[in-house]
Structures are given as structure tokens and as C-alpha cells.
Amino acid sequence: MSKFIIQGGRQLAGEIEVKGAKNAALKILPAALLSNQPTTINNLPLIEDVQRAIELLRDLGAKIELNQASCQIQVNGLAKNVIEPTFANKFRASIMFAGPILARTGEVSFPHPGGCVIGAGKRPIDLFLEGFLALGAELSQDEQFYHLKCRKLTGAEYFFTTISVTGTEAMMMTAVLAEGTTILKNCAMEPEVVDLADNLNKQGAKISGAGTPTIIIEGVSKLTGGEIKVMPDRIEAGTFAILAAATKAEITITNCNPTTIEILLAIFDKIGIKYSTGNDWLKIHKNNKIKPYNIVTHEYPGFPTDLQSPYTVLMTQAEGRSLIHEVIYDRRLLFTDILTQMGAEIIMCDPHRVVVIGPTKLSGRKLTSPDLRAGIAIIIAALIAEGKTEIDNIYQIDRGYENIDERLNRLGAEIKRTN
Ligand code: EPU
């Protein structure tokens, strides 16, 4: 298994470019199944989850030419309407392929998706199933697969009882080719939802309201191809900003949209991290003292759960106590045990809340990355720490961050990848 060996304490500085957003790319790729015309997708992040999505598209019969961050996809006809367990087990976003396959062929079979272990038990897909049923699909189930079938999909009104990013996106994609109007209520408002709607609209879809709680989709009979650009990854941008603050470095983050991480910047104002911004860049200035500040994770535009783990590491360097309240996922704070092993002072109140008491010195250890976001947080902790940290199971980090070792090394970090 590949590992990162990180020598802590190096002074970082310089410029780092943000890649295309994982959680936008993983929806734009399956959306290519909705059209039989060629679609070019630019600014694709070259990460493991995107590779898995491309493998799955190929298994479904898509012809794909991949040239660095650009990819051309054509899906004349689908070779099958099954999402094989070998793909579904590897990434949760495999569920995003179900709606487009159903919309295109009237039938789809798929197992329960895998992915990061950050919820209690299997992460649920009840909202997806309910949504597909609302659009007129029929559901049956055996030991291995969910089977959905429909003669045609018909527009419907659906209210999300839990706000779900992928649930909103799955319904949007499926309803694009349904007959009539679909009204989705209590939708997720994340920028990735808006990005997907904008891109589908460029291909002839009629979606309005994305970025608000109510999205209206007027069904169309077909989508065209076209050229699409994946939005910059706001979680990567926020992670690099936290990395700069935590390591007390001056770092300019390019190819990003600072307005998508407004909550983090508003908190930086409160905790004494100085920064400047432009339309597509963000510069974190060298800082000394960090004040503590409590956070509660929330749907957009609140504090993103995907930045909670790096922020928790930042708070180990703040002068005082901060409460981290993770509302979205049941297991996302369990990684703080690793920070404690590195010397952090963290009290777990319950699975959803920890108190971090800073500032503490951290020291290098042999560790395993439990999931993607905890993995990058441990890298930040290792860069602050004294001595060497060895991180195992880095596939979990490569799933979402492209060549993170090389990119951080260009800032002055000392990270070695071993096989
Ligand atoms: N939920 C249900 N039923 C469902 C679906 C979700 O109860 O059918 C619950 C979840 O258990 C969770 C809550 O709804 O408690 C919110 O989860 P959501 O569905 O919004 O999460 P998601 O759509 O599965 C996406 C991102 C996550 C990110 C969340 C929240 C993708 C592929 N994943 O997940 O990204 O944390 O939104 O912003 O877009 C990551 O990148 O590390 C990651 C986990």
C-alpha cells in the first residue's frame, strides 16, 4: 500500500493552483449519459474518484478520450444498464449514474454504493429511491441490486425531507428528460448544484432556480453535446487556505472562486487570519496568533462539513478552546483520535462534538488515513508537527486531491510517496 512520509516543520510559501471540483466532476461525467452527442469536459481533476467514474462510463459503453484535464465523451448507445458492484463499491458517486441510465433506457440496476466511511452504517440512498419513484419509476430489490423500471418518466413535485446535495443533483439530472414539469423543494444550494444546472442548460436542459431551495425543471426530449468546464474546487481552495493559516505561511491560491468559501473567510476575519482576494485568487498572509472560534457544519452557504477536519487541525494551533460541532455526518469527528495521538488536546463530548484546546505542539507518528477529508487534515497536522509522520492508506487522499504531494512540495513541503 502506498504511503506518504512527511517531514514536518518546513516553512511553506508560494503559489498553488486549485484543480477542478471533485464533487462537480462526479456529476458532470454521468450527465454525459443523457446525450448521444459528443461532450467535452475541461478542467477535470485527475483524481482517483474521477478515474473510477471514467472506468464506469466505459463499462456502460461510452467512448472516452482523455487528454490531461480535458475529456471527450460520446455515448451512442448504452452497452448495459447495470452499475456493476466492482464500480459501485469503490465510490458513493456511482449512484449518480442511476438516474441518467434510467432516463436514457427506462431501466437500471445498481447495488448500494460504497465510498468514505463517514456515516453510521451504510450512507442512505432513500431520497434517491423516493425521487425516482416520484418521477414514475417502479422499484424492486434483490440481495444484490436495486432495480428501477419505467415506461416513461413524468414530471412531479418532490420535497426533500433532508437537504441532500447528490439527491438534488440526481433528481435534476433524471427530470431533465422526463415529460412535463418537475418541481423540487428544499433543495441543496451548493455551488456544485448550480454548476451542474448551468452545464445541463448549456446542453439544452430547462432548469431554473438552482442555488435556491426550489428548482424547476421543464422536461426536454433530448440534450445536445457541447463544451463544459468544471468549476474550481472550493473545498480544495478552503483546505489550502487553512493549510496556509495553520502553518503560518504566505500562500497565494489561484484558479479559485473566493465567493464560494465566504463562510471560511468570515471566520478568518474573526480569528485574526489576514488575507486578500481577487476574482479568481486568494492570498493568505503570514500570521502569528490564531484566535479560537466555534463552528457548526451546515449546508451551503454554512460551514462545509468537507472543511471541518482541516479546520479542526487549525484550532489545535489557536490560543484557547473551540467547539467543533459536526452535524452532517456521524463518524467524521472520529479522526480527532489521530490528532490526539499526535499531541493535540481534544475532548470528545459525543460523536458530533469535540472541544479543541490549543495551542498544542504536534509530533510525527505512524498513522492511517481513515477517509478523504481526514486524510488531508492529517497531512496539514503532519506539516505542522515536529519530526516524521508516516501516513498509510493514501488512496483515500488520492481519491480527491490531485498529486497532492508534488503540489505541496512545490510550496516547500517535504512529502515522499513510497509504494
Ligand atoms: N441523506 C439521507 N438520505 C439520502 C441521502 C443523504 O438521509 O438518500 C443524508 C446523509 O446521510 C447526510 C445528509 O443527508 O446526513 C446530507 O448528505 P448529502 O446527501 O448532502 O451528502 P451527499 O450528497 O452524499 C455530497 C458530497 C459530500 C459532502 C456532502 C455535503 C458528493 C459526491 N459528495 O454528499 O462530499 O460532504 O455533499 O456537502 O458530492 C467529500 O467530498 O468528502 C464528501 C463526502
CSV table of C-alpha atoms and ligand atoms in Angstrom, one decimal:
chain,number,residue,atom,x,y,z
A,1,MET,CA,0.0,0.0,0.0
A,2,SER,CA,1.3,3.5,-0.9
A,3,LYS,CA,2.3,5.8,1.9
A,4,PHE,CA,3.3,9.4,2.5
A,5,ILE,CA,6.3,10.1,4.6
A,6,ILE,CA,6.2,13.8,5.7
A,7,GLN,CA,8.9,15.7,7.4
A,8,GLY,CA,7.2,18.4,9.5
A,9,GLY,CA,8.2,21.9,10.3
A,10,ARG,CA,9.3,23.1,6.9
A,11,GLN,CA,8.4,26.8,6.1
A,12,LEU,CA,5.9,26.9,3.2
A,13,ALA,CA,5.4,29.8,0.8
A,14,GLY,CA,4.4,30.4,-2.8
A,15,GLU,CA,1.5,29.8,-5.1
A,16,ILE,CA,-0.7,26.8,-5.6
A,17,GLU,CA,-3.4,26.3,-8.2
A,18,VAL,CA,-6.8,24.8,-7.4
A,19,LYS,CA,-8.0,21.9,-9.6
A,20,GLY,CA,-11.5,21.3,-10.9
A,21,ALA,CA,-14.0,20.4,-8.3
A,22,LYS,CA,-14.3,16.7,-7.5
A,23,ASN,CA,-17.9,17.0,-6.4
A,24,ALA,CA,-18.8,18.8,-9.7
A,25,ALA,CA,-16.9,16.5,-12.0
A,26,LEU,CA,-18.5,13.4,-10.4
A,27,LYS,CA,-22.0,14.7,-11.6
A,28,ILE,CA,-20.9,16.2,-15.0
A,29,LEU,CA,-19.4,12.8,-16.0
A,30,PRO,CA,-22.6,10.7,-15.5
A,31,ALA,CA,-24.7,13.6,-17.0
A,32,ALA,CA,-22.8,12.8,-20.3
A,33,LEU,CA,-25.0,9.6,-20.5
A,34,LEU,CA,-28.1,11.9,-21.1
A,35,SER,CA,-26.9,12.8,-24.6
A,36,ASN,CA,-25.8,10.9,-27.7
A,37,GLN,CA,-23.7,13.8,-29.0
A,38,PRO,CA,-20.0,14.4,-28.1
A,39,THR,CA,-19.4,16.3,-24.9
A,40,THR,CA,-16.0,17.9,-24.0
A,41,ILE,CA,-15.4,18.4,-20.3
A,42,ASN,CA,-12.5,20.7,-19.3
A,43,ASN,CA,-10.7,21.3,-16.0
A,44,LEU,CA,-11.3,17.7,-14.9
A,45,PRO,CA,-9.3,16.9,-11.7
A,46,LEU,CA,-7.1,13.9,-12.3
A,47,ILE,CA,-8.1,12.1,-9.1
A,48,GLU,CA,-8.9,8.5,-8.3
A,49,ASP,CA,-12.7,9.1,-8.0
A,50,VAL,CA,-12.7,10.7,-11.5
A,51,GLN,CA,-10.7,7.7,-12.8
A,52,ARG,CA,-13.4,5.3,-11.3
A,53,ALA,CA,-16.2,7.4,-12.9
A,54,ILE,CA,-14.4,7.2,-16.3
A,55,GLU,CA,-14.0,3.4,-15.9
A,56,LEU,CA,-17.7,3.1,-15.1
A,57,LEU,CA,-18.7,5.2,-18.1
A,58,ARG,CA,-16.5,3.0,-20.4
A,59,ASP,CA,-18.1,-0.1,-18.9
A,60,LEU,CA,-21.5,1.3,-19.8
A,61,GLY,CA,-20.4,1.8,-23.4
A,62,ALA,CA,-19.2,5.4,-23.5
A,63,LYS,CA,-16.3,6.2,-25.9
A,64,ILE,CA,-13.9,8.5,-24.0
A,65,GLU,CA,-10.7,10.3,-25.0
A,66,LEU,CA,-8.8,11.6,-22.0
A,67,ASN,CA,-6.1,14.2,-22.6
A,68,GLN,CA,-4.8,15.6,-19.3
A,69,ALA,CA,-7.6,17.7,-17.7
A,70,SER,CA,-9.8,17.5,-20.8
A,71,CYS,CA,-12.0,14.6,-21.8
A,72,GLN,CA,-14.3,14.0,-24.8
A,73,ILE,CA,-17.2,11.6,-24.2
A,74,GLN,CA,-19.7,10.2,-26.7
A,75,VAL,CA,-22.4,7.7,-25.7
A,76,ASN,CA,-24.2,6.5,-28.8
A,77,GLY,CA,-26.0,3.7,-27.0
A,78,LEU,CA,-25.6,2.1,-23.7
A,79,ALA,CA,-23.9,-1.3,-23.6
A,80,LYS,CA,-25.7,-2.2,-20.4
A,81,ASN,CA,-28.0,-0.7,-17.8
A,82,VAL,CA,-26.3,-2.2,-14.8
A,83,ILE,CA,-23.9,-0.4,-12.4
A,84,GLU,CA,-21.6,-3.4,-11.6
A,85,PRO,CA,-20.7,-3.8,-7.9
A,86,THR,CA,-16.9,-3.6,-8.7
A,87,PHE,CA,-17.5,0.1,-9.6
A,88,ALA,CA,-20.3,0.9,-7.1
A,89,ASN,CA,-18.2,-0.4,-4.2
A,90,LYS,CA,-15.4,2.0,-4.9
A,91,PHE,CA,-17.2,5.3,-4.8
A,92,ARG,CA,-20.5,6.7,-3.5
A,93,ALA,CA,-21.0,9.0,-6.5
A,94,SER,CA,-21.6,5.8,-8.6
A,95,ILE,CA,-25.2,6.4,-7.5
A,96,MET,CA,-25.2,9.5,-9.7
A,97,PHE,CA,-25.2,7.2,-12.8
A,98,ALA,CA,-28.5,5.6,-11.9
A,99,GLY,CA,-30.8,8.5,-12.9
A,100,PRO,CA,-29.2,9.2,-16.3
A,101,ILE,CA,-29.3,5.4,-17.2
A,102,LEU,CA,-32.9,5.2,-16.1
A,103,ALA,CA,-33.8,8.4,-18.1
A,104,ARG,CA,-32.0,7.1,-21.2
A,105,THR,CA,-33.0,3.5,-21.3
A,106,GLY,CA,-36.1,3.1,-19.0
A,107,GLU,CA,-34.3,0.6,-16.7
A,108,VAL,CA,-31.3,0.5,-14.3
A,109,SER,CA,-29.9,-2.0,-11.8
A,110,PHE,CA,-27.4,-0.9,-9.1
A,111,PRO,CA,-26.1,-2.1,-5.8
A,112,HIS,CA,-25.9,0.1,-2.6
A,113,PRO,CA,-22.9,2.5,-3.3
A,114,GLY,CA,-19.6,2.4,-1.3
A,115,GLY,CA,-17.3,5.3,-0.5
A,116,CYS,CA,-16.0,7.1,2.6
A,117,VAL,CA,-17.0,5.5,5.9
A,118,ILE,CA,-18.2,8.8,7.5
A,119,GLY,CA,-21.8,7.9,8.4
A,120,ALA,CA,-23.2,5.3,10.8
A,121,GLY,CA,-23.5,2.1,8.8
A,122,LYS,CA,-24.2,2.4,5.0
A,123,ARG,CA,-24.8,6.0,3.9
A,124,PRO,CA,-28.5,6.1,3.0
A,125,ILE,CA,-30.0,6.4,-0.6
A,126,ASP,CA,-33.7,6.6,0.4
A,127,LEU,CA,-34.1,10.1,-1.0
A,128,PHE,CA,-32.8,9.0,-4.4
A,129,LEU,CA,-35.2,6.0,-4.5
A,130,GLU,CA,-38.2,8.1,-3.4
A,131,GLY,CA,-37.3,10.7,-6.0
A,132,PHE,CA,-37.1,8.1,-8.8
A,133,LEU,CA,-40.4,6.7,-7.7
A,134,ALA,CA,-42.0,10.2,-7.7
A,135,LEU,CA,-40.9,10.5,-11.4
A,136,GLY,CA,-42.8,7.3,-12.2
A,137,ALA,CA,-40.2,4.5,-11.8
A,138,GLU,CA,-41.0,1.2,-10.2
A,139,LEU,CA,-38.6,-0.3,-7.7
A,140,SER,CA,-37.8,-3.9,-6.9
A,141,GLN,CA,-34.9,-5.2,-4.9
A,142,ASP,CA,-33.0,-8.5,-4.5
A,143,GLU,CA,-30.0,-9.4,-2.4
A,144,GLN,CA,-27.5,-7.5,-4.5
A,145,PHE,CA,-29.3,-4.9,-6.6
A,146,TYR,CA,-32.0,-2.2,-6.7
A,147,HIS,CA,-33.9,-2.5,-10.0
A,148,LEU,CA,-35.8,0.6,-11.3
A,149,LYS,CA,-38.0,0.4,-14.4
A,150,CYS,CA,-40.3,2.9,-16.2
A,151,ARG,CA,-42.2,3.2,-19.5
A,152,LYS,CA,-41.6,6.9,-19.3
A,153,LEU,CA,-40.5,9.4,-16.7
A,154,THR,CA,-43.1,12.0,-15.8
A,155,GLY,CA,-42.5,15.4,-14.1
A,156,ALA,CA,-43.6,15.5,-10.5
A,157,GLU,CA,-43.3,17.6,-7.4
A,158,TYR,CA,-40.9,16.3,-4.7
A,159,PHE,CA,-40.0,17.7,-1.3
A,160,PHE,CA,-36.6,16.7,0.2
A,161,THR,CA,-37.2,15.9,3.9
A,162,THR,CA,-33.4,16.0,4.3
A,163,ILE,CA,-31.4,18.5,2.3
A,164,SER,CA,-29.1,16.4,0.1
A,165,VAL,CA,-26.5,17.6,-2.5
A,166,THR,CA,-26.4,14.4,-4.5
A,167,GLY,CA,-30.1,13.8,-4.0
A,168,THR,CA,-30.9,17.2,-5.5
A,169,GLU,CA,-28.4,16.7,-8.4
A,170,ALA,CA,-29.7,13.1,-9.1
A,171,MET,CA,-33.3,14.3,-9.4
A,172,MET,CA,-32.3,17.3,-11.5
A,173,MET,CA,-30.4,15.0,-14.0
A,174,THR,CA,-33.2,12.5,-14.1
A,175,ALA,CA,-36.0,15.0,-14.5
A,176,VAL,CA,-34.3,16.8,-17.5
A,177,LEU,CA,-35.6,14.1,-19.9
A,178,ALA,CA,-39.0,13.5,-18.1
A,179,GLU,CA,-42.2,14.5,-19.7
A,180,GLY,CA,-43.6,17.7,-18.2
A,181,THR,CA,-42.5,19.9,-15.3
A,182,THR,CA,-40.7,18.8,-12.1
A,183,ILE,CA,-40.6,21.0,-9.0
A,184,LEU,CA,-38.0,20.1,-6.4
A,185,LYS,CA,-38.4,21.7,-3.0
A,186,ASN,CA,-36.0,22.1,-0.1
A,187,CYS,CA,-33.1,21.5,-2.5
A,188,ALA,CA,-29.4,21.8,-1.6
A,189,MET,CA,-28.0,25.2,-2.7
A,190,GLU,CA,-24.3,24.2,-3.0
A,191,PRO,CA,-22.3,25.8,-5.9
A,192,GLU,CA,-21.9,22.3,-7.4
A,193,VAL,CA,-25.7,22.1,-7.9
A,194,VAL,CA,-25.6,25.4,-9.7
A,195,ASP,CA,-22.6,24.3,-11.8
A,196,LEU,CA,-24.5,21.1,-12.9
A,197,ALA,CA,-27.7,23.1,-13.7
A,198,ASP,CA,-25.7,25.6,-15.8
A,199,ASN,CA,-23.9,22.9,-17.7
A,200,LEU,CA,-27.1,20.9,-18.4
A,201,ASN,CA,-28.8,24.2,-19.5
A,202,LYS,CA,-25.9,24.7,-22.0
A,203,GLN,CA,-26.8,21.3,-23.5
A,204,GLY,CA,-30.5,22.3,-23.9
A,205,ALA,CA,-32.0,21.4,-20.5
A,206,LYS,CA,-34.5,23.9,-19.0
A,207,ILE,CA,-33.6,24.2,-15.3
A,208,SER,CA,-34.3,27.3,-13.2
A,209,GLY,CA,-33.8,28.1,-9.6
A,210,ALA,CA,-30.6,26.1,-8.9
A,211,GLY,CA,-28.9,27.8,-6.0
A,212,THR,CA,-32.3,28.4,-4.3
A,213,PRO,CA,-34.4,25.9,-2.3
A,214,THR,CA,-36.8,25.4,-5.2
A,215,ILE,CA,-35.7,24.1,-8.6
A,216,ILE,CA,-38.0,23.8,-11.6
A,217,ILE,CA,-37.2,21.5,-14.5
A,218,GLU,CA,-39.2,21.6,-17.7
A,219,GLY,CA,-38.5,18.3,-19.4
A,220,VAL,CA,-37.0,18.3,-22.9
A,221,SER,CA,-36.9,15.4,-25.4
A,222,LYS,CA,-33.1,15.4,-25.8
A,223,LEU,CA,-29.9,17.1,-24.8
A,224,THR,CA,-27.1,18.2,-27.2
A,225,GLY,CA,-23.4,17.8,-26.6
A,226,GLY,CA,-21.1,20.8,-26.1
A,227,GLU,CA,-18.1,22.1,-24.2
A,228,ILE,CA,-18.2,22.2,-20.4
A,229,LYS,CA,-15.8,23.4,-17.8
A,230,VAL,CA,-15.7,22.0,-14.3
A,231,MET,CA,-15.9,24.8,-11.6
A,232,PRO,CA,-12.8,25.2,-9.3
A,233,ASP,CA,-12.8,23.0,-6.2
A,234,ARG,CA,-14.0,25.2,-3.3
A,235,ILE,CA,-13.1,22.6,-0.8
A,236,GLU,CA,-9.5,22.4,-2.2
A,237,ALA,CA,-9.3,26.2,-2.1
A,238,GLY,CA,-10.6,26.3,1.6
A,239,THR,CA,-8.2,23.5,2.5
A,240,PHE,CA,-5.2,25.3,1.1
A,241,ALA,CA,-6.3,28.5,2.9
A,242,ILE,CA,-6.5,26.6,6.2
A,243,LEU,CA,-3.1,24.9,5.4
A,244,ALA,CA,-1.5,28.4,5.0
A,245,ALA,CA,-3.1,29.7,8.2
A,246,ALA,CA,-2.2,26.6,10.2
A,247,THR,CA,1.5,26.5,9.0
A,248,LYS,CA,1.8,30.3,9.3
A,249,ALA,CA,2.7,30.6,5.7
A,250,GLU,CA,2.1,33.2,3.0
A,251,ILE,CA,0.4,31.3,0.1
A,252,THR,CA,-1.5,32.5,-2.9
A,253,ILE,CA,-4.2,30.2,-4.1
A,254,THR,CA,-5.0,30.6,-7.8
A,255,ASN,CA,-7.8,29.4,-10.1
A,256,CYS,CA,-10.4,29.6,-7.3
A,257,ASN,CA,-13.6,31.5,-6.6
A,258,PRO,CA,-13.3,33.0,-3.1
A,259,THR,CA,-17.0,33.8,-3.0
A,260,THR,CA,-17.7,30.1,-2.7
A,261,ILE,CA,-15.8,30.0,0.7
A,262,GLU,CA,-17.2,33.2,2.1
A,263,ILE,CA,-18.0,31.5,5.5
A,264,LEU,CA,-14.4,30.5,5.9
A,265,LEU,CA,-13.2,34.0,5.1
A,266,ALA,CA,-15.7,35.5,7.5
A,267,ILE,CA,-14.3,33.2,10.2
A,268,PHE,CA,-10.7,34.1,9.2
A,269,ASP,CA,-11.8,37.8,9.9
A,270,LYS,CA,-12.8,36.7,13.4
A,271,ILE,CA,-9.7,34.6,14.3
A,272,GLY,CA,-7.1,37.0,13.0
A,273,ILE,CA,-6.1,35.4,9.7
A,274,LYS,CA,-5.3,38.2,7.2
A,275,TYR,CA,-6.0,37.6,3.5
A,276,SER,CA,-6.6,39.4,0.3
A,277,THR,CA,-8.8,38.3,-2.6
A,278,GLY,CA,-9.4,38.8,-6.3
A,279,ASN,CA,-11.9,37.3,-8.7
A,280,ASP,CA,-10.1,34.1,-9.1
A,281,TRP,CA,-7.4,34.1,-6.4
A,282,LEU,CA,-7.0,34.3,-2.6
A,283,LYS,CA,-3.8,35.1,-0.8
A,284,ILE,CA,-3.3,34.2,2.9
A,285,HIS,CA,-0.9,36.4,4.6
A,286,LYS,CA,1.7,35.2,7.2
A,287,ASN,CA,0.1,35.3,10.6
A,288,ASN,CA,1.2,34.7,14.1
A,289,LYS,CA,-1.6,34.3,16.6
A,290,ILE,CA,-4.8,32.5,15.8
A,291,LYS,CA,-7.9,33.0,18.0
A,292,PRO,CA,-10.3,30.1,18.7
A,293,TYR,CA,-13.7,30.1,17.1
A,294,ASN,CA,-16.6,27.6,17.3
A,295,ILE,CA,-18.1,26.1,14.2
A,296,VAL,CA,-21.2,24.1,13.3
A,297,THR,CA,-21.2,22.3,10.0
A,298,HIS,CA,-24.1,23.3,7.8
A,299,GLU,CA,-25.5,23.1,4.3
A,300,TYR,CA,-24.2,25.8,1.9
A,301,PRO,CA,-23.7,28.7,2.5
A,302,GLY,CA,-22.9,27.5,6.0
A,303,PHE,CA,-19.6,25.9,7.1
A,304,PRO,CA,-19.0,22.9,4.8
A,305,THR,CA,-18.6,19.5,6.5
A,306,ASP,CA,-15.8,18.8,4.0
A,307,LEU,CA,-13.7,21.6,5.6
A,308,GLN,CA,-14.4,20.5,9.2
A,309,SER,CA,-11.4,18.2,9.5
A,310,PRO,CA,-8.8,20.7,8.3
A,311,TYR,CA,-10.4,23.4,10.5
A,312,THR,CA,-10.2,21.1,13.5
A,313,VAL,CA,-6.4,20.9,12.9
A,314,LEU,CA,-6.2,24.7,12.6
A,315,MET,CA,-7.9,25.0,16.0
A,316,THR,CA,-5.2,22.9,17.6
A,317,GLN,CA,-3.0,25.9,16.9
A,318,ALA,CA,-5.4,28.5,18.2
A,319,GLU,CA,-5.0,30.2,21.6
A,320,GLY,CA,-7.9,28.8,23.6
A,321,ARG,CA,-10.9,26.5,23.3
A,322,SER,CA,-13.1,25.9,20.3
A,323,LEU,CA,-16.1,23.7,19.9
A,324,ILE,CA,-16.4,21.8,16.6
A,325,HIS,CA,-20.0,20.6,16.0
A,326,GLU,CA,-20.3,18.2,13.1
A,327,VAL,CA,-24.0,17.9,12.2
A,328,ILE,CA,-24.0,16.3,8.8
A,329,TYR,CA,-22.1,13.0,9.4
A,330,ASP,CA,-22.0,10.6,12.4
A,331,ARG,CA,-18.3,9.5,12.1
A,332,ARG,CA,-16.5,12.5,10.7
A,333,LEU,CA,-15.0,13.5,14.1
A,334,LEU,CA,-13.6,10.1,14.9
A,335,PHE,CA,-10.4,11.1,13.2
A,336,THR,CA,-9.6,13.5,16.0
A,337,ASP,CA,-8.3,10.5,17.9
A,338,ILE,CA,-5.4,10.6,15.4
A,339,LEU,CA,-4.7,14.3,16.3
A,340,THR,CA,-4.7,13.3,20.0
A,341,GLN,CA,-2.1,10.7,19.2
A,342,MET,CA,-0.1,13.5,17.6
A,343,GLY,CA,-0.3,15.6,20.8
A,344,ALA,CA,-3.5,17.6,20.3
A,345,GLU,CA,-5.7,18.2,23.3
A,346,ILE,CA,-9.2,17.3,22.2
A,347,ILE,CA,-12.2,16.3,24.3
A,348,MET,CA,-14.9,14.3,22.6
A,349,CYS,CA,-18.2,15.3,24.1
A,350,ASP,CA,-20.2,13.0,21.9
A,351,PRO,CA,-19.8,11.7,18.3
A,352,HIS,CA,-20.9,15.0,16.9
A,353,ARG,CA,-19.0,17.4,19.1
A,354,VAL,CA,-15.4,17.9,20.2
A,355,VAL,CA,-13.7,20.7,22.2
A,356,VAL,CA,-10.2,21.5,20.9
A,357,ILE,CA,-7.8,23.2,23.4
A,358,GLY,CA,-5.0,25.0,21.8
A,359,PRO,CA,-2.3,25.8,21.1
A,360,THR,CA,-0.5,22.4,21.2
A,361,LYS,CA,2.7,21.1,19.7
A,362,LEU,CA,2.1,18.2,17.4
A,363,SER,CA,4.6,15.4,16.8
A,364,GLY,CA,5.0,13.0,13.9
A,365,ARG,CA,3.6,9.4,14.2
A,366,LYS,CA,2.7,6.4,12.0
A,367,LEU,CA,-0.9,6.8,11.0
A,368,THR,CA,-3.6,5.5,8.7
A,369,SER,CA,-5.8,7.9,6.7
A,370,PRO,CA,-9.4,7.0,7.6
A,371,ASP,CA,-11.1,9.0,4.8
A,372,LEU,CA,-10.5,11.7,2.2
A,373,ARG,CA,-11.1,14.8,4.3
A,374,ALA,CA,-9.5,13.4,7.5
A,375,GLY,CA,-6.6,12.4,5.2
A,376,ILE,CA,-5.8,15.9,4.0
A,377,ALA,CA,-6.3,17.2,7.6
A,378,ILE,CA,-3.6,14.7,8.8
A,379,ILE,CA,-1.3,16.0,6.1
A,380,ILE,CA,-1.8,19.5,7.5
A,381,ALA,CA,-1.1,18.3,11.0
A,382,ALA,CA,2.0,16.4,9.8
A,383,LEU,CA,3.3,19.6,8.1
A,384,ILE,CA,3.0,21.5,11.4
A,385,ALA,CA,4.3,18.6,13.5
A,386,GLU,CA,7.9,18.1,14.8
A,387,GLY,CA,9.5,15.0,13.2
A,388,LYS,CA,8.3,12.5,10.7
A,389,THR,CA,4.8,11.3,10.0
A,390,GLU,CA,4.0,8.2,8.0
A,391,ILE,CA,0.5,8.1,6.5
A,392,ASP,CA,-0.8,4.8,5.3
A,393,ASN,CA,-3.9,4.2,3.0
A,394,ILE,CA,-3.2,7.3,0.9
A,395,TYR,CA,-5.6,6.0,-1.8
A,396,GLN,CA,-8.2,7.8,0.4
A,397,ILE,CA,-6.4,11.1,-0.2
A,398,ASP,CA,-5.6,10.5,-3.9
A,399,ARG,CA,-9.4,9.9,-4.3
A,400,GLY,CA,-9.9,13.7,-4.1
A,401,TYR,CA,-6.7,15.6,-4.3
A,402,GLU,CA,-4.6,15.5,-7.5
A,403,ASN,CA,-0.9,14.9,-7.0
A,404,ILE,CA,-1.1,16.5,-3.6
A,405,ASP,CA,2.5,15.5,-2.6
A,406,GLU,CA,4.1,17.2,-5.7
A,407,ARG,CA,1.9,20.3,-5.4
A,408,LEU,CA,2.7,20.8,-1.7
A,409,ASN,CA,6.3,20.0,-2.2
A,410,ARG,CA,6.4,23.0,-4.7
A,411,LEU,CA,5.4,25.1,-1.7
A,412,GLY,CA,8.4,23.9,0.3
A,413,ALA,CA,6.9,20.8,2.0
A,414,GLU,CA,8.8,17.6,2.2
A,415,ILE,CA,6.5,14.7,1.4
A,416,LYS,CA,7.7,11.4,-0.1
A,417,ARG,CA,5.4,8.9,-1.7
A,418,THR,CA,6.5,5.3,-1.2
A,419,ASN,CA,4.9,2.1,-2.7
B,1,EPU,N1,-29.0,11.5,3.3
B,1,EPU,C1,-30.1,10.8,3.6
B,1,EPU,N2,-30.7,10.1,2.5
B,1,EPU,C2,-30.2,10.1,1.3
B,1,EPU,C3,-29.0,10.9,1.0
B,1,EPU,C4,-28.5,11.6,2.1
B,1,EPU,O1,-30.6,10.7,4.7
B,1,EPU,O2,-30.7,9.4,0.4
B,1,EPU,C5,-28.4,12.3,4.4
B,1,EPU,C6,-27.0,11.9,4.7
B,1,EPU,O3,-26.9,10.8,5.5
B,1,EPU,C7,-26.4,13.1,5.4
B,1,EPU,C8,-27.2,14.3,4.7
B,1,EPU,O4,-28.3,13.6,4.0
B,1,EPU,O5,-26.7,13.1,6.7
B,1,EPU,C9,-26.5,15.1,3.8
B,1,EPU,O6,-25.8,14.4,2.9
B,1,EPU,P1,-25.8,14.7,1.4
B,1,EPU,O7,-26.8,13.8,0.7
B,1,EPU,O8,-26.0,16.2,1.1
B,1,EPU,O9,-24.4,14.3,1.0
B,1,EPU,P2,-24.0,13.7,-0.3
B,1,EPU,O10,-24.8,14.3,-1.4
B,1,EPU,O11,-24.0,12.2,-0.2
B,1,EPU,C10,-22.2,15.4,-1.0
B,1,EPU,C11,-20.7,15.3,-1.2
B,1,EPU,C12,-20.0,15.1,0.1
B,1,EPU,C13,-20.4,16.3,1.0
B,1,EPU,C14,-21.9,16.4,1.2
B,1,EPU,C15,-22.3,17.6,2.0
B,1,EPU,C16,-20.6,14.4,-3.4
B,1,EPU,C17,-20.2,13.2,-4.3
B,1,EPU,N3,-20.4,14.2,-2.1
B,1,EPU,O12,-22.5,14.2,-0.4
B,1,EPU,O13,-18.7,15.1,-0.2
B,1,EPU,O14,-19.8,16.1,2.3
B,1,EPU,O15,-22.5,16.5,-0.1
B,1,EPU,O16,-21.8,18.8,1.4
B,1,EPU,O17,-21.0,15.4,-3.9
B,1,EPU,C18,-16.4,14.6,0.2
B,1,EPU,O18,-16.2,15.2,-0.8
B,1,EPU,O19,-15.5,14.2,1.0
B,1,EPU,C19,-17.8,14.3,0.5
B,1,EPU,C20,-18.2,13.4,1.4
